[in-house]
Coordinates of C-alpha atoms in Angstrom, one line a residue:
X848 CA 0.2 -0.1 0.0
X849 CA 2.1 2.9 -1.3
X850 CA -0.4 5.3 1.0
X851 CA 1.1 4.2 4.5
X852 CA 4.6 3.8 4.4
X853 CA 5.0 1.2 7.3
X854 CA 3.7 -1.0 4.4
X855 CA 5.9 0.3 1.9
X856 CA 8.6 -0.6 3.9
X857 CA 7.6 -4.1 4.8
X858 CA 7.2 -4.4 1.3
X859 CA 10.6 -3.1 0.4
X860 CA 12.4 -5.3 3.0
X861 CA 10.6 -8.3 1.8
X862 CA 11.5 -7.9 -1.9
X863 CA 14.9 -7.4 -0.4
X864 CA 15.0 -10.3 1.0
X865 CA 13.7 -12.6 -2.0
X866 CA 15.9 -10.5 -3.8
X867 CA 19.6 -9.5 -3.1
X868 CA 20.3 -8.1 -6.7
X869 CA 17.1 -6.4 -8.7
X870 CA 18.2 -5.6 -12.5
X871 CA 14.7 -3.7 -13.3
X872 CA 12.6 -1.7 -11.1
X873 CA 9.2 -0.5 -12.9
X874 CA 7.4 2.1 -10.4
X875 CA 4.1 1.7 -12.4
X876 CA 1.6 1.7 -9.7
X877 CA -0.3 4.9 -9.0
X878 CA -3.9 6.7 -8.8
X879 CA -5.4 9.5 -10.9
X880 CA -7.7 12.5 -10.1
X881 CA -9.6 11.4 -7.4
X882 CA -11.4 13.5 -4.4
X883 CA -9.6 15.0 -2.0
X884 CA -8.3 12.3 0.1
X885 CA -5.2 11.9 2.5
X886 CA -2.4 9.3 2.8
X887 CA -1.8 7.3 6.0
X888 CA 0.6 10.0 7.6
X889 CA -1.5 12.5 6.0
X890 CA -0.4 13.9 2.9
X891 CA -2.0 14.5 -0.3
X892 CA -3.2 11.2 -2.1
X893 CA -1.3 11.3 -5.1
X894 CA 1.3 13.3 -4.2
X895 CA 1.5 10.6 -1.5
X896 CA 1.2 7.3 -3.7
X897 CA 2.5 8.5 -7.0
X898 CA 5.5 9.9 -5.0
X899 CA 6.5 9.2 -1.8
X900 CA 5.6 6.0 -1.6
X901 CA 7.8 5.0 -4.9
X902 CA 10.7 7.5 -3.1
X903 CA 11.0 5.8 -0.5
X904 CA 10.3 1.7 -1.6
X905 CA 12.9 2.7 -4.3
X906 CA 15.5 4.0 -1.8
X907 CA 15.1 1.0 0.7
X908 CA 15.7 -1.3 -2.4
X909 CA 19.0 0.9 -3.5
X910 CA 21.4 -2.0 -2.5
X911 CA 19.6 -4.0 -4.3
X912 CA 20.0 -2.3 -7.6
X913 CA 23.3 -1.2 -6.9
X914 CA 24.3 -5.5 -6.6
X915 CA 22.3 -5.9 -10.2
X916 CA 24.5 -3.3 -11.7
X917 CA 23.8 -2.1 -14.7
X918 CA 20.3 -1.6 -13.5
X919 CA 17.4 0.6 -14.3
X920 CA 15.0 1.9 -12.3
X921 CA 11.7 3.3 -14.5
X922 CA 9.2 5.8 -12.8
X923 CA 5.8 6.0 -14.5
X924 CA 5.1 9.7 -14.8
X925 CA 2.5 11.3 -17.6
X926 CA 2.0 13.9 -20.0
X927 CA -0.3 15.1 -17.0
X928 CA 3.0 16.5 -15.6
X929 CA 2.2 19.6 -17.5
X930 CA -0.8 20.8 -15.8
X931 CA 1.3 21.6 -12.6
X932 CA 4.8 22.2 -11.5
X933 CA 5.6 21.7 -7.8
X934 CA 3.3 23.3 -5.5
X935 CA 6.5 24.1 -3.1
X936 CA 4.7 26.2 -0.6
X937 CA 1.3 23.8 -0.1
X938 CA 2.4 20.3 -2.0
X939 CA -0.5 18.5 0.4
X940 CA -3.2 21.4 -0.3
X941 CA -3.3 22.0 3.5
X942 CA -4.2 25.6 3.1
X943 CA -4.9 25.9 -0.7
X944 CA -7.9 24.7 -2.8
X945 CA -8.0 21.5 -3.8
X946 CA -8.2 20.1 -7.5
X947 CA -8.0 16.7 -8.9
X948 CA -6.0 17.4 -12.1
X949 CA -3.4 20.0 -10.3
X950 CA -2.5 17.6 -7.6
X951 CA -2.3 15.0 -10.2
X952 CA -0.6 17.0 -12.5
X953 CA 2.4 18.0 -9.1
X954 CA 2.4 14.4 -8.4
X955 CA 3.7 13.2 -12.0
X956 CA 6.0 15.9 -12.0
X957 CA 7.7 14.9 -9.0
X958 CA 8.1 11.4 -10.9
X959 CA 9.8 13.2 -13.2
X960 CA 12.3 15.2 -11.0
X961 CA 12.9 12.0 -8.9
X962 CA 14.2 10.1 -11.5
X963 CA 16.3 13.0 -12.5
X964 CA 17.5 12.9 -9.3
X965 CA 17.8 9.6 -8.9
X966 CA 19.7 8.8 -11.6
X967 CA 22.1 11.9 -10.9
X968 CA 23.1 10.0 -7.4
X969 CA 23.0 6.6 -8.4
X970 CA 24.8 6.9 -12.2
X971 CA 28.6 6.3 -10.6
X972 CA 27.0 2.9 -9.3
X973 CA 25.9 2.2 -13.0
X974 CA 22.0 2.6 -11.9
X975 CA 20.1 4.7 -14.3
X976 CA 16.5 5.9 -13.7
X977 CA 14.2 7.2 -16.6
X978 CA 10.7 8.8 -16.5
X979 CA 8.3 7.5 -18.9
X980 CA 4.3 9.1 -20.0
X981 CA 3.2 5.4 -21.5
X982 CA 0.5 7.4 -23.0
X983 CA -4.1 7.2 -22.8
X984 CA -5.0 3.8 -21.9
X985 CA -8.2 2.8 -20.4
X986 CA -7.1 1.0 -17.4
X987 CA -8.9 1.1 -13.7
X988 CA -6.5 4.0 -13.2
X989 CA -9.4 6.2 -14.9
X990 CA -12.1 4.6 -12.4
X991 CA -12.4 8.5 -10.6
X992 CA -13.2 10.3 -13.3
X993 CA -16.2 12.3 -13.6
X994 CA -18.0 13.8 -17.4
X995 CA -16.3 17.2 -16.2
X996 CA -13.1 15.5 -16.2
X997 CA -13.3 14.1 -19.4
X998 CA -14.7 17.3 -21.2
X999 CA -11.8 19.0 -19.7
X1000 CA -9.5 16.1 -21.1
X1001 CA -11.0 16.1 -24.4
X1002 CA -10.8 20.0 -24.7
X1003 CA -7.1 20.0 -23.8
X1004 CA -6.5 17.4 -26.6
X1005 CA -7.6 19.7 -29.3
X1006 CA -9.6 19.1 -32.2
X1007 CA -7.9 15.9 -32.9
X1008 CA -9.2 14.7 -29.8
X1009 CA -7.7 12.1 -27.0
X1010 CA -5.6 9.4 -29.1
X1011 CA -5.9 5.8 -27.0
X1012 CA -3.0 3.0 -26.8
X1013 CA -4.0 -0.7 -25.8
X1014 CA -2.6 -2.0 -22.9
X1015 CA 0.5 -3.4 -25.1
X1016 CA 1.2 -0.2 -26.7
X1017 CA 1.0 1.7 -23.2
X1018 CA 3.7 -0.7 -21.5
X1019 CA 5.7 -0.1 -24.4
X1020 CA 8.0 2.7 -23.6
X1021 CA 8.3 1.4 -20.3
X1022 CA 9.9 -2.0 -22.2
X1023 CA 12.2 0.6 -24.0
X1024 CA 13.0 2.5 -21.3
X1025 CA 13.8 -0.8 -18.9
X1026 CA 15.7 -2.5 -22.2
X1027 CA 17.1 -0.1 -24.8
X1028 CA 20.6 -0.6 -25.2
X1029 CA 20.9 2.9 -27.0
X1030 CA 19.6 4.5 -23.3
X1031 CA 22.9 3.0 -22.0
X1032 CA 24.3 6.0 -20.1
X1033 CA 21.1 8.5 -20.7
X1034 CA 19.6 8.3 -17.2
X1035 CA 17.5 11.0 -16.3
X1036 CA 15.7 11.6 -18.9
X1037 CA 12.1 11.6 -19.8
X1038 CA 10.5 9.1 -22.6
X1039 CA 7.8 9.2 -24.9
X1040 CA 6.3 6.8 -27.5
X1041 CA 10.0 5.0 -27.2
X1042 CA 12.0 8.2 -27.5
X1043 CA 13.3 10.9 -25.9
X1044 CA 11.1 13.8 -25.2
X1045 CA 11.4 17.1 -26.6
X1046 CA 11.2 20.0 -24.0
X1047 CA 8.1 22.0 -25.1
X1048 CA 7.0 24.3 -22.8
X1049 CA 3.7 25.6 -25.1
X1050 CA 0.8 25.1 -22.7
X1051 CA -1.3 23.9 -25.0
X1052 CA 1.1 21.3 -26.5
X1053 CA 0.0 17.6 -25.5
X1054 CA 3.6 16.2 -26.6
X1055 CA 7.1 17.3 -24.9
X1056 CA 8.0 17.5 -21.0
X1057 CA 8.0 20.8 -19.6
X1058 CA 11.1 22.4 -18.6
X1059 CA 10.4 22.4 -14.9
X1060 CA 9.9 18.5 -14.9
X1061 CA 13.8 18.6 -15.7
X1062 CA 15.1 21.4 -13.8
X1063 CA 18.1 20.1 -11.7
X1064 CA 17.6 22.2 -9.0
X1065 CA 14.0 21.7 -8.2
X1066 CA 14.9 17.7 -8.0
X1067 CA 17.4 18.6 -5.5
X1068 CA 14.7 20.7 -3.3
X1069 CA 12.2 17.6 -3.8
X1070 CA 14.5 15.1 -2.6
X1071 CA 15.1 17.0 0.3
X1072 CA 11.7 17.6 0.9
X1073 CA 10.9 13.8 -0.1
X1074 CA 13.5 12.8 3.0
X1075 CA 11.9 14.9 5.4
X1076 CA 8.2 13.6 4.7
X1077 CA 9.1 10.2 4.9
X1078 CA 11.6 10.3 8.1
X1079 CA 14.7 8.9 6.3
X1080 CA 17.3 10.0 5.0
X1081 CA 19.4 8.4 2.1
X1082 CA 23.1 7.6 2.0
X1083 CA 23.9 6.5 -2.1

């Protein structure tokens, strides 16, 4: 349960015992656009589940990843990151008005920033990290969406509407990130449609990665805040 850090610690401990060396870690779980909710520790549900749970889980397995080097971590971000940078003054929506897609966007920006900083800190151990936009796939991830949410997504998609992928096609970029030999040494990048995405800061664009999701200073800041939130520092 990524929304309960004690459960994350227990799961990571069990997995570490079973698999002393971990070649590939794909962080695919998550929630999208639910009503305002809180994790067991009181963090906004999407930020806590999509980022903090994965942050802690991955770093508890750092020795296992180093033991398997060269190894890779694939962090599932989303084009949804384009809806919000990090909200540094109130990441848990304790004082500001909650909007489900703004909170989702922040959590997906956090995923990209985590991959960037994780790669920076672990590259010396031949462990690389990538963030991925899988595409729009009709899975149970969308269970919280209401008609107004779907209208908003369609409006952002423009005249052509949304292009949906099959589950297999949606998994393709994660598999590419995990296995492509041409990505050797290119960690920290954001991938979409099985290629490294271009930086695109046009607010109406539907492809590419916003520059704020690849900001190394923001990535380092998020790392420090995340350590404080999970109550544990990590020496990599």
